[in-house]
Short mmCIF file of C-alpha atoms and ligand atoms in Angstrom, two decimals:
data_model
loop_
_atom_site.label_atom_id
_atom_site.label_comp_id
_atom_site.label_asym_id
_atom_site.label_seq_id
_atom_site.Cartn_x
_atom_site.Cartn_y
_atom_site.Cartn_z
CA UNK A 1 0.00 0.00 0.00
CA UNK A 2 2.78 2.38 0.97
CA UNK A 3 4.51 1.64 -2.31
CA UNK A 4 1.40 2.40 -4.30
CA UNK A 5 0.99 5.69 -2.50
CA UNK A 6 4.59 6.55 -3.14
CA UNK A 7 4.17 5.75 -6.82
CA UNK A 8 1.15 8.00 -6.98
CA UNK A 9 3.14 10.85 -5.51
CA UNK A 10 5.86 10.28 -8.09
CA UNK A 11 3.31 10.31 -10.87
CA UNK A 12 1.62 13.41 -9.54
CA UNK A 13 4.98 15.13 -9.21
CA UNK A 14 5.89 14.20 -12.76
CA UNK A 15 2.67 15.61 -14.05
CA UNK A 16 3.13 18.72 -12.04
CA UNK A 17 6.28 19.55 -14.00
CA UNK A 18 4.67 18.34 -17.18
CA UNK A 19 1.72 20.65 -16.84
CA UNK A 20 3.92 23.53 -15.76
CA UNK A 21 5.70 23.24 -19.07
CA UNK A 22 2.35 23.00 -20.88
CA UNK A 23 1.12 26.08 -19.10
CA UNK A 24 3.97 28.19 -20.39
CA UNK A 25 3.36 27.15 -23.99
CA UNK A 26 1.25 29.49 -26.09
CA UNK A 27 -0.48 27.23 -28.59
CA UNK A 28 -3.04 25.50 -26.47
CA UNK A 29 -6.74 25.13 -27.13
CA UNK A 30 -9.48 25.72 -24.59
CA UNK A 31 -7.97 25.42 -21.17
CA UNK A 32 -10.09 22.62 -19.84
CA UNK A 33 -7.49 20.08 -19.05
CA UNK A 34 -6.84 21.40 -15.58
CA UNK A 35 -10.31 20.56 -14.40
CA UNK A 36 -10.84 17.07 -13.10
CA UNK A 37 -13.84 15.25 -11.82
CA UNK A 38 -13.00 12.92 -8.95
CA UNK A 39 -15.19 10.54 -6.98
CA UNK A 40 -15.49 9.13 -3.48
CA UNK A 41 -12.14 8.31 -1.88
CA UNK A 42 -10.12 10.21 -4.50
CA UNK A 43 -7.86 13.08 -3.61
CA UNK A 44 -9.24 16.55 -4.21
CA UNK A 45 -6.11 18.36 -3.12
CA UNK A 46 -5.01 20.81 -5.80
CA UNK A 47 -1.53 19.51 -6.56
CA UNK A 48 -0.59 21.74 -9.36
CA UNK A 49 -1.10 25.31 -10.41
CA UNK A 50 -4.65 26.28 -11.09
CA UNK A 51 -6.07 22.78 -11.20
CA UNK A 52 -9.53 22.38 -9.87
CA UNK A 53 -10.92 19.15 -8.55
CA UNK A 54 -14.61 18.59 -8.56
CA UNK A 55 -15.87 15.95 -6.22
CA UNK A 56 -18.79 14.47 -8.16
CA UNK A 57 -21.50 11.83 -7.83
CA UNK A 58 -22.77 12.99 -4.47
CA UNK A 59 -19.43 13.73 -2.82
CA UNK A 60 -17.75 16.86 -1.48
CA UNK A 61 -14.13 17.76 -0.82
CA UNK A 62 -13.35 17.31 2.86
CA UNK A 63 -10.69 19.96 3.44
CA UNK A 64 -9.36 18.25 6.54
CA UNK A 65 -7.94 15.35 4.53
CA UNK A 66 -8.56 16.54 0.94
CA UNK A 67 -10.53 13.49 -0.03
CA UNK A 68 -13.89 13.31 -1.71
CA UNK A 69 -16.39 12.03 0.81
CA UNK A 70 -20.08 11.25 0.61
CA UNK A 71 -22.38 14.22 1.11
CA UNK A 72 -25.24 13.68 3.54
CA UNK A 73 -28.42 12.13 2.26
CA UNK A 74 -31.97 12.99 3.21
CA UNK A 75 -32.54 12.63 6.95
CA UNK A 76 -28.81 12.42 7.70
CA UNK A 77 -26.86 14.82 9.87
CA UNK A 78 -25.29 17.82 8.12
CA UNK A 79 -23.78 19.65 11.05
CA UNK A 80 -22.92 18.70 14.58
CA UNK A 81 -20.34 20.10 16.98
CA UNK A 82 -17.72 21.63 14.76
CA UNK A 83 -18.09 19.44 11.70
CA UNK A 84 -20.16 20.34 8.69
CA UNK A 85 -21.05 17.74 6.09
CA UNK A 86 -22.77 19.26 3.07
CA UNK A 87 -26.10 17.82 2.04
CA UNK A 88 -26.63 16.28 -1.39
CA UNK A 89 -27.29 18.97 -4.01
CA UNK A 90 -31.08 18.95 -3.87
CA UNK A 91 -31.27 19.10 -0.07
CA UNK A 92 -30.87 21.84 2.49
CA UNK A 93 -29.47 21.65 5.99
CA UNK A 94 -32.25 22.48 8.40
CA UNK A 95 -31.60 22.20 12.15
CA UNK A 96 -28.67 19.90 11.42
CA UNK A 97 -30.60 17.48 9.20
CA UNK A 98 -30.74 17.31 5.39
CA UNK A 99 -34.25 17.83 4.06
CA UNK A 100 -35.99 18.91 0.87
CA UNK A 101 -37.26 22.45 1.21
CA UNK A 102 -39.29 25.02 -0.71
CA UNK A 103 -40.74 22.84 -3.45
CA UNK A 104 -44.50 22.78 -2.84
CA UNK A 105 -46.78 25.39 -4.37
CA UNK A 106 -50.16 26.51 -3.07
CA UNK A 107 -52.51 23.51 -3.00
CA UNK A 108 -49.70 20.94 -3.20
CA UNK A 109 -49.02 18.25 -0.63
CA UNK A 110 -46.85 18.97 2.42
CA UNK A 111 -46.16 17.79 5.93
CA UNK A 112 -43.97 20.71 7.09
CA UNK A 113 -44.04 24.46 6.57
CA UNK A 114 -40.50 24.51 5.15
CA UNK A 115 -41.62 22.37 2.21
CA UNK A 116 -43.82 25.22 0.91
CA UNK A 117 -42.15 27.44 -1.64
CA UNK A 118 -42.67 30.82 -0.03
CA UNK A 119 -42.23 32.28 3.46
CA UNK A 120 -45.83 33.44 3.34
CA UNK A 121 -47.09 29.88 2.90
CA UNK A 122 -47.86 27.38 5.64
CA UNK A 123 -48.58 23.68 5.58
CA UNK A 124 -52.26 23.72 6.53
CA UNK A 125 -54.20 21.03 8.41
CA UNK A 126 -55.48 19.62 5.11
CA UNK A 127 -51.89 18.69 4.24
CA UNK A 128 -51.47 21.34 1.54
CA UNK A 129 -49.48 24.56 1.30
CA UNK A 130 -51.68 27.58 1.82
CA UNK A 131 -51.28 31.32 2.06
CA UNK A 132 -51.63 32.48 5.67
CA UNK A 133 -52.74 35.90 4.51
CA UNK A 134 -55.81 36.96 2.58
CA UNK A 135 -53.51 39.25 0.61
CA UNK A 136 -50.70 38.25 -1.74
CA UNK A 137 -47.53 39.97 -2.86
CA UNK A 138 -46.44 37.46 -5.52
CA UNK A 139 -48.08 34.82 -7.70
CA UNK A 140 -46.24 32.16 -5.71
CA UNK A 141 -48.83 32.79 -3.03
CA UNK A 142 -51.66 31.85 -5.38
CA UNK A 143 -52.68 28.50 -6.85
CA UNK A 144 -51.85 27.31 -10.37
CA UNK A 145 -54.93 28.85 -11.97
CA UNK A 146 -54.46 32.19 -10.24
CA UNK A 147 -52.05 35.11 -10.23
CA UNK A 148 -51.48 37.88 -7.72
CA UNK A 149 -53.16 41.03 -9.04
CA UNK A 150 -53.45 44.09 -6.84
CA UNK A 151 -52.70 42.02 -3.71
CA UNK A 152 -55.42 39.41 -4.23
CA UNK A 153 -55.31 36.12 -6.13
CA UNK A 154 -57.34 36.38 -9.34
CA UNK A 155 -58.00 33.89 -12.16
CA UNK A 156 -55.53 33.56 -15.02
CA UNK A 157 -56.71 33.34 -18.64
CA UNK A 158 -57.27 29.73 -19.72
CA UNK A 159 -56.00 28.27 -22.99
CA UNK A 160 -58.10 29.24 -25.98
CA UNK A 161 -59.34 32.45 -24.34
CA UNK A 162 -58.38 35.97 -25.49
CA UNK A 163 -55.18 37.23 -23.82
CA UNK A 164 -56.17 39.85 -21.28
CA UNK A 165 -52.78 41.54 -21.63
CA UNK A 166 -53.71 42.71 -25.13
CA UNK A 167 -56.86 44.31 -23.76
CA UNK A 168 -54.87 46.34 -21.25
CA UNK A 169 -55.69 43.97 -18.36
CA UNK A 170 -53.09 42.30 -16.24
CA UNK A 171 -54.32 38.68 -16.16
CA UNK A 172 -51.62 36.41 -17.59
CA UNK A 173 -52.10 33.09 -19.37
CA UNK A 174 -51.66 29.84 -17.38
CA UNK A 175 -48.10 29.20 -16.10
CA UNK A 176 -47.11 26.88 -18.96
CA UNK A 177 -48.87 28.82 -21.68
CA UNK A 178 -48.14 31.88 -23.69
CA UNK A 179 -50.11 34.66 -25.36
CA UNK A 180 -50.01 34.19 -29.10
CA UNK A 181 -49.95 37.89 -29.90
CA UNK A 182 -50.99 37.61 -33.53
CA UNK A 183 -54.32 36.02 -32.84
CA UNK A 184 -54.52 37.28 -29.25
CA UNK A 185 -55.27 33.89 -27.68
CA UNK A 186 -53.56 32.05 -24.82
CA UNK A 187 -52.03 28.81 -26.11
CA UNK A 188 -49.94 26.02 -24.54
CA UNK A 189 -46.18 26.48 -24.99
CA UNK A 190 -44.74 24.81 -28.10
CA UNK A 191 -48.14 24.23 -29.72
CA UNK A 192 -47.99 26.18 -33.01
CA UNK A 193 -47.52 24.35 -36.32
CA UNK A 194 -45.57 25.22 -39.45
CA UNK A 195 -46.27 28.72 -40.88
CA UNK A 196 -48.39 29.82 -37.90
CA UNK A 197 -47.74 33.42 -36.86
CA UNK A 198 -45.58 33.66 -33.76
CA UNK A 199 -43.76 36.16 -31.62
CA UNK A 200 -41.42 33.79 -29.78
CA UNK A 201 -39.97 30.32 -30.33
CA UNK A 202 -41.68 29.10 -27.13
CA UNK A 203 -44.90 29.19 -29.16
CA UNK A 204 -43.71 26.87 -31.97
CA UNK A 205 -43.70 23.05 -31.83
CA UNK A 206 -40.03 22.36 -31.12
CA UNK A 207 -40.54 18.61 -31.36
CA UNK A 208 -40.81 19.08 -35.14
CA UNK A 209 -37.74 21.29 -35.15
CA UNK A 210 -39.81 24.45 -35.53
CA UNK A 211 -38.71 27.85 -34.29
CA UNK A 212 -40.07 31.36 -34.67
CA UNK A 213 -38.41 32.85 -37.72
CA UNK A 214 -37.48 36.45 -36.96
CA UNK A 215 -37.99 37.68 -40.52
CA UNK A 216 -41.40 36.23 -41.29
CA UNK A 217 -42.67 36.07 -37.68
CA UNK A 218 -43.97 32.59 -38.38
CA UNK A 219 -42.99 29.11 -37.23
CA UNK A 220 -40.45 27.61 -39.62
CA UNK A 221 -37.97 24.76 -39.51
CA UNK A 222 -34.63 25.36 -37.87
CA UNK A 223 -31.61 25.08 -40.16
CA UNK A 224 -31.14 21.30 -40.46
CA UNK A 225 -28.35 21.52 -43.01
CA UNK A 226 -25.62 23.03 -40.92
CA UNK A 227 -22.33 21.45 -41.75
CA UNK A 228 -20.31 20.45 -38.74
CA UNK A 229 -16.56 20.82 -38.81
CA UNK A 230 -15.02 17.42 -39.67
CA UNK A 231 -13.73 15.60 -36.62
CA UNK A 232 -10.21 15.32 -38.03
CA UNK A 233 -9.67 19.10 -38.14
CA UNK A 234 -7.18 20.29 -35.56
CA UNK A 235 -8.74 23.50 -34.29
CA UNK A 236 -5.90 24.63 -32.07
CA UNK A 237 -5.18 27.34 -34.59
CA UNK A 238 -8.12 27.08 -36.94
CA UNK A 239 -11.60 28.25 -36.05
CA UNK A 240 -14.48 25.83 -36.00
CA UNK A 241 -17.02 26.50 -38.75
CA UNK A 242 -20.15 26.98 -36.74
CA UNK A 243 -20.56 29.61 -34.08
CA UNK A 244 -22.23 26.96 -31.93
CA UNK A 245 -19.10 24.83 -31.97
CA UNK A 246 -16.16 25.07 -29.67
CA UNK A 247 -12.62 23.75 -29.75
CA UNK A 248 -12.00 21.02 -27.21
CA UNK A 249 -8.56 19.82 -26.26
CA UNK A 250 -7.73 16.18 -26.61
CA UNK A 251 -5.39 14.42 -24.24
CA UNK A 252 -2.27 16.12 -25.55
CA UNK A 253 -3.65 19.61 -24.99
CA UNK A 254 -2.15 20.91 -28.22
CA UNK A 255 -4.64 19.15 -30.43
CA UNK A 256 -8.26 20.15 -30.42
CA UNK A 257 -11.37 19.06 -32.26
CA UNK A 258 -14.64 20.89 -32.82
CA UNK A 259 -17.63 20.05 -30.69
CA UNK A 260 -21.16 21.51 -30.89
CA UNK A 261 -22.41 23.44 -27.87
CA UNK A 262 -26.03 23.02 -28.87
CA UNK A 263 -27.94 20.45 -30.90
CA UNK A 264 -27.05 21.23 -34.53
CA UNK A 265 -28.13 18.37 -36.73
CA UNK A 266 -31.75 17.61 -37.59
CA UNK A 267 -31.96 14.57 -35.34
CA UNK A 268 -30.26 16.37 -32.44
CA UNK A 269 -32.57 19.37 -32.78
CA UNK A 270 -35.67 17.17 -32.90
CA UNK A 271 -34.53 15.02 -30.00
CA UNK A 272 -33.96 18.08 -27.84
CA UNK A 273 -37.23 19.62 -29.04
CA UNK A 274 -39.27 16.48 -28.39
CA UNK A 275 -38.19 16.16 -24.79
CA UNK A 276 -38.63 19.91 -24.25
CA UNK A 277 -42.22 19.77 -25.50
CA UNK A 278 -42.89 16.56 -23.62
CA UNK A 279 -41.70 18.17 -20.41
CA UNK A 280 -43.78 21.28 -21.01
CA UNK A 281 -46.93 19.27 -21.79
CA UNK A 282 -46.30 17.11 -18.74
CA UNK A 283 -45.95 20.01 -16.28
CA UNK A 284 -49.03 21.67 -17.80
CA UNK A 285 -51.06 18.46 -17.47
CA UNK A 286 -50.05 18.08 -13.85
CA UNK A 287 -50.53 21.78 -13.15
CA UNK A 288 -46.98 22.40 -11.95
CA UNK A 289 -46.39 26.08 -11.57
CA UNK A 290 -42.89 27.10 -10.65
CA UNK A 291 -39.72 26.05 -12.36
CA UNK A 292 -37.45 27.25 -9.58
CA UNK A 293 -38.06 24.03 -7.62
CA UNK A 294 -37.21 21.84 -10.57
CA UNK A 295 -34.15 20.18 -9.05
CA UNK A 296 -35.98 19.13 -5.90
CA UNK A 297 -37.17 15.54 -6.35
CA UNK A 298 -40.44 16.06 -4.49
CA UNK A 299 -41.42 19.09 -6.58
CA UNK A 300 -44.46 18.79 -8.80
CA UNK A 301 -42.16 18.91 -11.85
CA UNK A 302 -40.04 15.99 -10.80
CA UNK A 303 -42.72 13.91 -9.09
CA UNK A 304 -44.58 13.74 -12.40
CA UNK A 305 -42.16 14.69 -15.16
CA UNK A 306 -38.66 13.61 -14.09
CA UNK A 307 -38.16 11.38 -17.10
CA UNK A 308 -38.81 14.14 -19.66
CA UNK A 309 -36.98 16.71 -17.51
CA UNK A 310 -33.80 14.63 -17.40
CA UNK A 311 -34.12 13.70 -21.08
CA UNK A 312 -34.52 17.38 -21.95
CA UNK A 313 -31.40 18.35 -20.04
CA UNK A 314 -29.44 15.49 -21.54
CA UNK A 315 -30.58 16.15 -25.12
CA UNK A 316 -30.33 19.93 -25.05
CA UNK A 317 -27.44 20.90 -22.77
CA UNK A 318 -24.62 19.64 -24.91
CA UNK A 319 -21.94 21.69 -23.32
CA UNK A 320 -22.48 19.79 -20.11
CA UNK A 321 -23.16 16.22 -21.13
CA UNK A 322 -19.85 15.82 -22.90
CA UNK A 323 -16.47 16.01 -21.26
CA UNK A 324 -16.31 19.72 -21.93
CA UNK A 325 -16.61 20.67 -18.33
CA UNK A 326 -13.51 18.81 -17.30
CA UNK A 327 -11.58 15.61 -17.61
CA UNK A 328 -13.40 12.59 -16.31
CA UNK A 329 -16.65 14.52 -15.92
CA UNK A 330 -18.55 12.73 -18.66
CA UNK A 331 -21.45 10.85 -17.13
CA UNK A 332 -20.73 12.22 -13.68
CA UNK A 333 -23.24 14.15 -11.62
CA UNK A 334 -21.63 17.51 -11.33
CA UNK A 335 -24.34 20.12 -11.76
CA UNK A 336 -27.30 20.30 -9.44
CA UNK A 337 -29.80 18.93 -11.94
CA UNK A 338 -27.42 16.11 -12.87
CA UNK A 339 -27.21 15.08 -9.22
CA UNK A 340 -30.99 15.06 -9.00
CA UNK A 341 -31.39 13.08 -12.23
CA UNK A 342 -28.77 10.57 -11.14
CA UNK A 343 -30.52 10.24 -7.76
CA UNK A 344 -33.80 9.55 -9.56
CA UNK A 345 -32.14 6.88 -11.70
CA UNK A 346 -31.70 8.77 -14.96
CA UNK A 347 -28.51 8.96 -16.98
CA UNK A 348 -26.44 12.13 -16.94
CA UNK A 349 -24.92 11.09 -20.27
CA UNK A 350 -21.46 10.18 -21.47
CA UNK A 351 -19.24 7.30 -20.54
CA UNK A 352 -18.17 6.37 -17.03
CA UNK A 353 -15.71 8.89 -15.66
CA UNK A 354 -12.01 8.20 -15.63
CA UNK A 355 -10.56 8.02 -12.17
CA UNK A 356 -7.60 10.18 -11.36
CA UNK A 357 -5.02 7.37 -11.13
CA UNK A 358 -5.90 6.04 -14.60
CA UNK A 359 -5.98 9.60 -15.88
CA UNK A 360 -2.52 10.26 -14.58
CA UNK A 361 -1.21 7.04 -16.10
CA UNK A 362 -2.68 8.22 -19.37
CA UNK A 363 -0.95 11.57 -19.04
CA UNK A 364 2.29 9.84 -18.23
CA UNK A 365 1.86 7.59 -21.24
CA UNK A 366 1.32 10.59 -23.49
CA UNK A 367 4.23 12.41 -21.94
CA UNK A 368 6.62 9.55 -22.53
CA UNK A 369 5.50 9.15 -26.13
CA UNK A 370 6.21 12.74 -27.09
CA UNK A 371 9.79 13.84 -27.45
CA UNK A 372 9.29 17.41 -26.28
CA UNK A 373 8.11 16.37 -22.87
CA UNK A 374 10.46 13.47 -22.22
CA UNK A 375 13.03 15.91 -20.93
CA UNK A 376 10.59 17.12 -18.33
CA UNK A 377 10.13 13.63 -16.98
CA UNK A 378 13.90 13.04 -17.03
CA UNK A 379 14.64 16.25 -15.19
CA UNK A 380 12.16 15.16 -12.56
C1 NAG B 401 -50.18 36.23 -39.96
O1 NAG B 401 -49.64 37.54 -40.04
C2 NAG B 401 -49.80 38.11 -41.32
C3 NAG B 401 -49.03 39.45 -41.33
O2 NAG B 401 -49.10 40.08 -40.09
C4 NAG B 401 -51.29 38.28 -41.65
O3 NAG B 401 -51.45 38.84 -42.93
C5 NAG B 401 -51.94 36.90 -41.60
O4 NAG B 401 -53.34 37.02 -41.79
C6 NAG B 401 -51.68 36.24 -40.27
N1 NAG B 401 -52.15 34.85 -40.30
C7 NAG B 401 -52.95 34.33 -39.39
C8 NAG B 401 -53.33 32.90 -39.59
O5 NAG B 401 -53.35 34.97 -38.44
C1 NAG B 402 -27.85 26.69 -42.79
O1 NAG B 402 -26.56 26.83 -42.23
C2 NAG B 402 -25.51 26.77 -43.19
C3 NAG B 402 -24.19 26.88 -42.41
O2 NAG B 402 -23.85 25.68 -41.84
C4 NAG B 402 -25.66 27.89 -44.18
O3 NAG B 402 -24.65 27.81 -45.16
C5 NAG B 402 -27.03 27.81 -44.84
O4 NAG B 402 -27.22 28.90 -45.70
C6 NAG B 402 -28.11 27.79 -43.78
N1 NAG B 402 -29.39 27.56 -44.43
C7 NAG B 402 -30.44 28.34 -44.22
C8 NAG B 402 -31.69 27.97 -44.93
O5 NAG B 402 -30.40 29.34 -43.49
C1 NAG B 403 -2.49 20.62 -33.80
O1 NAG B 403 -2.00 21.93 -33.94
C2 NAG B 403 -1.06 22.32 -32.94
C3 NAG B 403 -0.69 23.78 -33.18
O2 NAG B 403 -0.26 23.97 -34.48
C4 NAG B 403 0.15 21.40 -32.98
O3 NAG B 403 1.03 21.75 -31.93
C5 NAG B 403 -0.32 19.96 -32.78
O4 NAG B 403 0.77 19.07 -32.91
C6 NAG B 403 -1.35 19.62 -33.86
N1 NAG B 403 -1.82 18.25 -33.60
C7 NAG B 403 -1.77 17.30 -34.53
C8 NAG B 403 -2.28 15.95 -34.13
O5 NAG B 403 -1.35 17.52 -35.65
C1 NAG B 404 -43.97 28.40 -21.00
O1 NAG B 404 -43.78 29.74 -21.42
C2 NAG B 404 -43.83 30.70 -20.40
C3 NAG B 404 -43.79 32.06 -21.05
O2 NAG B 404 -42.62 32.26 -21.76
C4 NAG B 404 -42.67 30.46 -19.45
O3 NAG B 404 -42.66 31.38 -18.40
C5 NAG B 404 -42.78 29.05 -18.88
O4 NAG B 404 -41.66 28.77 -18.08
C6 NAG B 404 -42.87 28.04 -20.01
N1 NAG B 404 -43.06 26.72 -19.42
C7 NAG B 404 -42.46 25.64 -19.91
C8 NAG B 404 -42.72 24.38 -19.17
O5 NAG B 404 -41.75 25.65 -20.89
#
């Protein structure tokens, strides 16, 4: 065991010098190679320069021993005399225990006040969040079908009815609907077909790849014929063709390839659009009002629509489901929503993350196979 540890230190030391030399070179692509995702039991001590270690998959960096350790789960202790253990991403530490907070809207199920999504709400004896006041100051204090107008909750405009906003009144459409300004009717998000007049892309059916064309103000197909930069182009010096592409470093840090930040091809656009519309239809059907609670598993959104929510994130947020965030981060739960999706059993995308030891061996391998860096290793 001692020998293995010693070896690791040697390898880390070698890479320290290696990366120092890399850092002084000018021709590098996007500087992502210094970010590493590490998991439970791995070291999160920054050993060189600006490197950042992200403890992923429900772990945090314990700064007493610089190891990734499990964050506290629901119902577990998060702080006791002197020690603080962070809660998993979707939980909050309340009186020393990790719990889900602030996810229930007016009329939704609760057992505790802190589960309601506004300080003005209480968990009433009927087991639902309710406003304690007769007055309101925000629409969060009203139920799904109501909004807060002039300090009282008033009805919203239902789908198919004329938008009040166009008549100089303040009643908005339902939470997951939008006023189609051209015909002046409230419609569900993403419901307009090809050639329909629109004022925003939220109105057009994204599952078909439709978006609101700014010139004609009607729903038209997105550009499906964008040509991606070939994968063999080294973009360290050359620009990628599409504005939605970025240059990602490969293992050797001098060689980059182009990677889309957003869905660009027809099938990618439709896949992202389908799950986006599915999610929107799902939250509308289940009358889920507020998106701010959407990473809390017990929220209306995730109780009913977790599958389309996680699919939407995976299919649309390309810059996060690849390894672009950092080395070994592909497939890891790093962002809050990824942690929630992983917890609920959905994929966060990508391949299993590389662990730091295998990553360092890889670096070492690359280093020893390039002549320019061999000297670095020798001098070490
Ligand atoms: C769409 O807008 C155009 C121009 O504003 C108008 O001429 C046309 O009648 C509208 N179509 C529909 C279906 O409302
Ligand atoms: C689609 O994007 C490509 C660039 O990849 C461009 O050359 C082409 O003109 C665009 N097509 C349309 C219809 O805008
Ligand atoms: C990519 O370009 C950079 C900068 O010109 C160069 O250092 C690197 O060796 C190139 N990679 C390959 C595989 O040709
Ligand atoms: C629907 O559109 C409205 C208005 O833009 C927006 O506030 C709401 O978040 C959207 N809901 C969904 C589920 O897309």
